[in-house]
Amino acid sequence: MVTIKSKHEIEKMREACRIASLTQKAIEEAIRPGISTWELDKIAENTMRKNGAIPAEKGYPSGVKGVIDFPGSICASVNDEVIHGIPSKKVILKEGDIISIDLVAYKDGFNGDCARTYAVGKISEENQKLMEITKQAFFEGIKYAKKGNRLGDISHSIGDFIKKNGFSVVKEFQGHGIGRQMHEDPGIPNYGKAGKGIRLEAGMTLAIEPMVIYGSDGILQLDDGWTIITEDGSNAAHYENTILITENEPEILTIL
Ligand code: MG
């Protein structure tokens, strides 16, 4: 069921999203060669708790027998890891890496979700281009995030832009509605047909999140049951914001 948020609920969404955004800022400032993804996890958890929120990803159920619930406060995915990387003391960032941080702040009954891919020190031109196209794909998509348009208009725009630039779209994972639950309807693929899917209405809150691979589109899951990597070993990037559909232009809630 797609939920339409009331004015009161939107204010709560705004606050959860503000904290998610603040947390990304804190991580951005901390990223440097030599820091572990475990340390970044602690920074994120502290920032959220200081602001009265909790990290919603921590303890997120795997739903799979034998796979632990998600142990981190953030997903930290380095280089060829696409999403759902588990923070670890053993993962130390090096100059030239790229790292995707996906996090969800939960406060007062509502969730705010955003992801960024960051450069560690000086990175290659290829990585730079991958990060830029991934971020721009989000902005291409939300040009269509308007009342009366169809969901497929957003999906098509994102997928088309990524393909046109010679990169691959991750098809097995997608964006989603968000609110009281981290994942609500509708699912929002990063590819699709314009003119298809549900009609957008004011009061919908959506997490739109292009996941892009430099090489071909195959992915694999590591034995930890969480981490998704590229099959060909090329790097991947991720960029996400929670947005609000309004009577006019969409509002991005996770950019301060
Ligand atoms: Mg996310």
Short mmCIF file of C-alpha atoms in Angstrom, two decimals, residues 35-226:
data_model
loop_
_atom_site.label_atom_id
_atom_site.label_comp_id
_atom_site.label_asym_id
_atom_site.label_seq_id
_atom_site.Cartn_x
_atom_site.Cartn_y
_atom_site.Cartn_z
CA ILE A 35 40.11 5.09 8.73
CA SER A 36 38.14 1.87 9.08
CA THR A 37 34.52 1.44 8.10
CA TRP A 38 33.91 0.41 11.74
CA GLU A 39 35.03 3.88 12.86
CA LEU A 40 32.69 5.47 10.31
CA ASP A 41 29.90 3.30 11.70
CA LYS A 42 30.55 4.64 15.22
CA ILE A 43 30.56 8.25 13.99
CA ALA A 44 27.21 7.64 12.30
CA GLU A 45 25.64 5.98 15.31
CA ASN A 46 26.86 8.73 17.67
CA THR A 47 25.61 11.49 15.38
CA MET A 48 22.18 9.92 15.13
CA ARG A 49 21.83 9.22 18.84
CA LYS A 50 23.05 12.72 19.77
CA ASN A 51 20.18 14.02 17.68
CA GLY A 52 17.57 11.76 19.23
CA ALA A 53 17.46 9.26 16.37
CA ILE A 54 18.47 5.62 16.11
CA PRO A 55 20.22 3.88 13.21
CA ALA A 56 17.38 1.93 11.61
CA GLU A 57 19.68 -0.41 9.71
CA LYS A 58 21.13 -1.85 12.92
CA GLY A 59 19.47 -5.20 13.57
CA TYR A 60 17.54 -5.09 10.30
CA PRO A 61 16.33 -8.66 9.86
CA SER A 62 17.98 -10.67 7.11
CA GLY A 63 14.90 -12.85 6.79
CA VAL A 64 17.24 -15.69 5.79
CA LYS A 65 17.96 -18.65 8.04
CA GLY A 66 21.60 -18.72 9.09
CA VAL A 67 22.23 -15.08 8.11
CA ILE A 68 22.72 -12.61 10.97
CA ASP A 69 20.56 -9.50 11.24
CA PHE A 70 22.44 -6.48 9.92
CA PRO A 71 25.10 -5.66 12.52
CA GLY A 72 26.03 -2.14 11.39
CA SER A 73 24.53 1.32 11.83
CA ILE A 74 25.40 2.06 8.19
CA CYS A 75 26.03 0.09 5.03
CA ALA A 76 29.61 0.75 3.94
CA SER A 77 30.46 -0.61 0.49
CA VAL A 78 33.99 -0.11 -0.88
CA ASN A 79 34.97 -0.16 -4.60
CA ASP A 80 33.41 -3.28 -6.20
CA GLU A 81 30.96 -3.66 -3.34
CA VAL A 82 27.64 -2.30 -4.58
CA ILE A 83 25.48 -2.15 -1.44
CA HIS A 84 24.98 -3.67 2.02
CA GLY A 85 28.68 -3.82 2.98
CA ILE A 86 29.10 -4.59 6.68
CA PRO A 87 31.27 -2.08 8.60
CA SER A 88 34.43 -3.73 9.93
CA LYS A 89 37.66 -2.93 11.80
CA LYS A 90 39.40 -4.92 9.07
CA VAL A 91 38.23 -2.69 6.24
CA ILE A 92 40.67 0.25 6.20
CA LEU A 93 40.19 2.88 3.52
CA LYS A 94 43.08 3.56 1.14
CA GLU A 95 43.90 6.49 -1.10
CA GLY A 96 42.01 6.05 -4.40
CA ASP A 97 39.11 4.01 -2.99
CA ILE A 98 35.50 4.96 -3.40
CA ILE A 99 33.05 4.15 -0.64
CA SER A 100 29.26 4.15 -0.66
CA ILE A 101 27.56 4.93 2.63
CA ASP A 102 23.84 4.16 2.89
CA LEU A 103 22.13 5.06 6.14
CA VAL A 104 18.67 5.42 7.67
CA ALA A 105 17.83 7.59 10.69
CA TYR A 106 14.70 6.69 12.63
CA LYS A 107 13.08 9.24 14.92
CA ASP A 108 9.64 9.63 16.40
CA GLY A 109 8.15 6.86 14.25
CA PHE A 110 9.61 7.88 10.89
CA ASN A 111 12.61 7.02 8.70
CA GLY A 112 14.97 9.17 6.62
CA ASP A 113 17.15 7.35 4.08
CA CYS A 114 20.09 8.57 2.00
CA ALA A 115 23.23 7.24 0.34
CA ARG A 116 26.36 8.90 -1.00
CA THR A 117 29.51 7.64 -2.66
CA TYR A 118 32.67 9.36 -1.44
CA ALA A 119 36.21 9.60 -2.78
CA VAL A 120 39.05 8.58 -0.47
CA GLY A 121 41.85 11.03 -1.24
CA LYS A 122 42.64 11.36 -4.93
CA ILE A 123 40.67 8.98 -7.15
CA SER A 124 40.89 7.94 -10.81
CA GLU A 125 39.02 9.76 -13.56
CA GLU A 126 36.99 6.58 -14.11
CA ASN A 127 35.80 6.56 -10.50
CA GLN A 128 35.08 10.28 -10.66
CA LYS A 129 32.92 9.80 -13.76
CA LEU A 130 31.10 6.82 -12.19
CA MET A 131 30.26 8.87 -9.08
CA GLU A 132 29.11 11.89 -11.08
CA ILE A 133 26.86 9.89 -13.41
CA THR A 134 25.30 8.03 -10.44
CA LYS A 135 24.49 11.28 -8.65
CA GLN A 136 23.25 12.96 -11.82
CA ALA A 137 21.01 9.94 -12.55
CA PHE A 138 19.10 10.74 -9.35
CA PHE A 139 18.58 14.34 -10.48
CA GLU A 140 17.52 13.20 -13.97
CA GLY A 141 14.95 10.94 -12.32
CA ILE A 142 13.42 13.52 -10.03
CA LYS A 143 12.76 15.87 -12.93
CA TYR A 144 9.73 13.60 -13.37
CA ALA A 145 8.86 13.28 -9.68
CA LYS A 146 5.78 15.41 -10.00
CA LYS A 147 2.14 14.98 -9.09
CA GLY A 148 0.24 13.36 -11.96
CA ASN A 149 3.29 11.75 -13.57
CA ARG A 150 3.80 7.97 -13.49
CA LEU A 151 6.41 6.16 -11.44
CA GLY A 152 7.84 4.68 -14.66
CA ASP A 153 8.69 8.19 -15.84
CA ILE A 154 11.25 8.43 -13.02
CA SER A 155 12.59 4.90 -13.52
CA HIS A 156 12.95 5.33 -17.27
CA SER A 157 14.75 8.63 -16.95
CA ILE A 158 17.29 7.20 -14.48
CA GLY A 159 17.97 4.03 -16.46
CA ASP A 160 18.18 5.82 -19.79
CA PHE A 161 20.68 8.34 -18.45
CA ILE A 162 22.94 5.64 -17.00
CA LYS A 163 22.86 3.57 -20.19
CA LYS A 164 23.50 6.58 -22.39
CA ASN A 165 26.66 7.22 -20.39
CA GLY A 166 27.90 3.68 -20.96
CA PHE A 167 27.41 2.32 -17.43
CA SER A 168 25.20 -0.50 -16.10
CA VAL A 169 22.10 -0.26 -13.92
CA VAL A 170 21.74 -2.65 -10.98
CA LYS A 171 18.37 -4.31 -11.64
CA GLU A 172 17.99 -6.59 -8.61
CA PHE A 173 17.69 -3.74 -6.09
CA GLN A 174 15.55 -0.65 -6.23
CA GLY A 175 14.25 2.47 -4.51
CA HIS A 176 11.13 2.41 -2.39
CA GLY A 177 8.43 4.31 -0.59
CA ILE A 178 9.45 5.29 2.94
CA GLY A 179 7.74 6.53 6.10
CA ARG A 180 6.87 4.64 9.24
CA GLN A 181 8.58 1.70 7.56
CA MET A 182 12.02 1.84 5.99
CA HIS A 183 10.67 0.03 2.95
CA GLU A 184 7.15 0.83 1.82
CA ASP A 185 5.36 0.58 -1.50
CA PRO A 186 5.97 1.37 -4.26
CA GLY A 187 9.20 -0.31 -5.39
CA ILE A 188 11.08 2.10 -7.65
CA PRO A 189 13.33 0.34 -10.19
CA ASN A 190 16.20 2.26 -11.75
CA TYR A 191 15.00 1.30 -15.22
CA GLY A 192 11.59 0.98 -16.81
CA LYS A 193 9.05 2.36 -19.22
CA ALA A 194 7.83 5.93 -19.22
CA GLY A 195 4.08 6.22 -18.82
CA LYS A 196 3.80 3.01 -16.77
CA GLY A 197 3.25 2.41 -13.07
CA ILE A 198 1.29 4.23 -10.40
CA ARG A 199 0.43 7.90 -10.64
CA LEU A 200 2.37 10.16 -8.27
CA GLU A 201 0.42 12.09 -5.66
CA ALA A 202 1.31 14.93 -3.32
CA GLY A 203 2.28 13.57 0.10
CA MET A 204 4.13 10.50 -1.17
CA THR A 205 7.64 10.13 0.28
CA LEU A 206 10.03 8.13 -1.87
CA ALA A 207 13.64 6.96 -1.56
CA ILE A 208 15.13 7.15 -5.04
CA GLU A 209 18.49 5.46 -5.34
CA PRO A 210 20.42 4.77 -8.52
CA MET A 211 23.00 1.98 -8.12
CA VAL A 212 25.46 1.98 -11.00
CA ILE A 213 28.23 -0.38 -12.13
CA TYR A 214 31.20 0.76 -14.21
CA GLY A 215 31.30 -2.54 -16.14
CA SER A 216 28.59 -5.13 -16.82
CA ASP A 217 25.46 -5.51 -14.73
CA GLY A 218 26.06 -8.87 -13.01
CA ILE A 219 26.15 -8.96 -9.22
CA LEU A 220 26.97 -11.58 -6.57
CA GLN A 221 26.32 -11.89 -2.87
CA LEU A 222 29.16 -12.65 -0.46
CA ASP A 223 28.93 -15.50 2.03
CA ASP A 224 28.11 -13.02 4.82
CA GLY A 225 24.60 -13.02 3.33
CA TRP A 226 24.59 -9.22 2.94
#
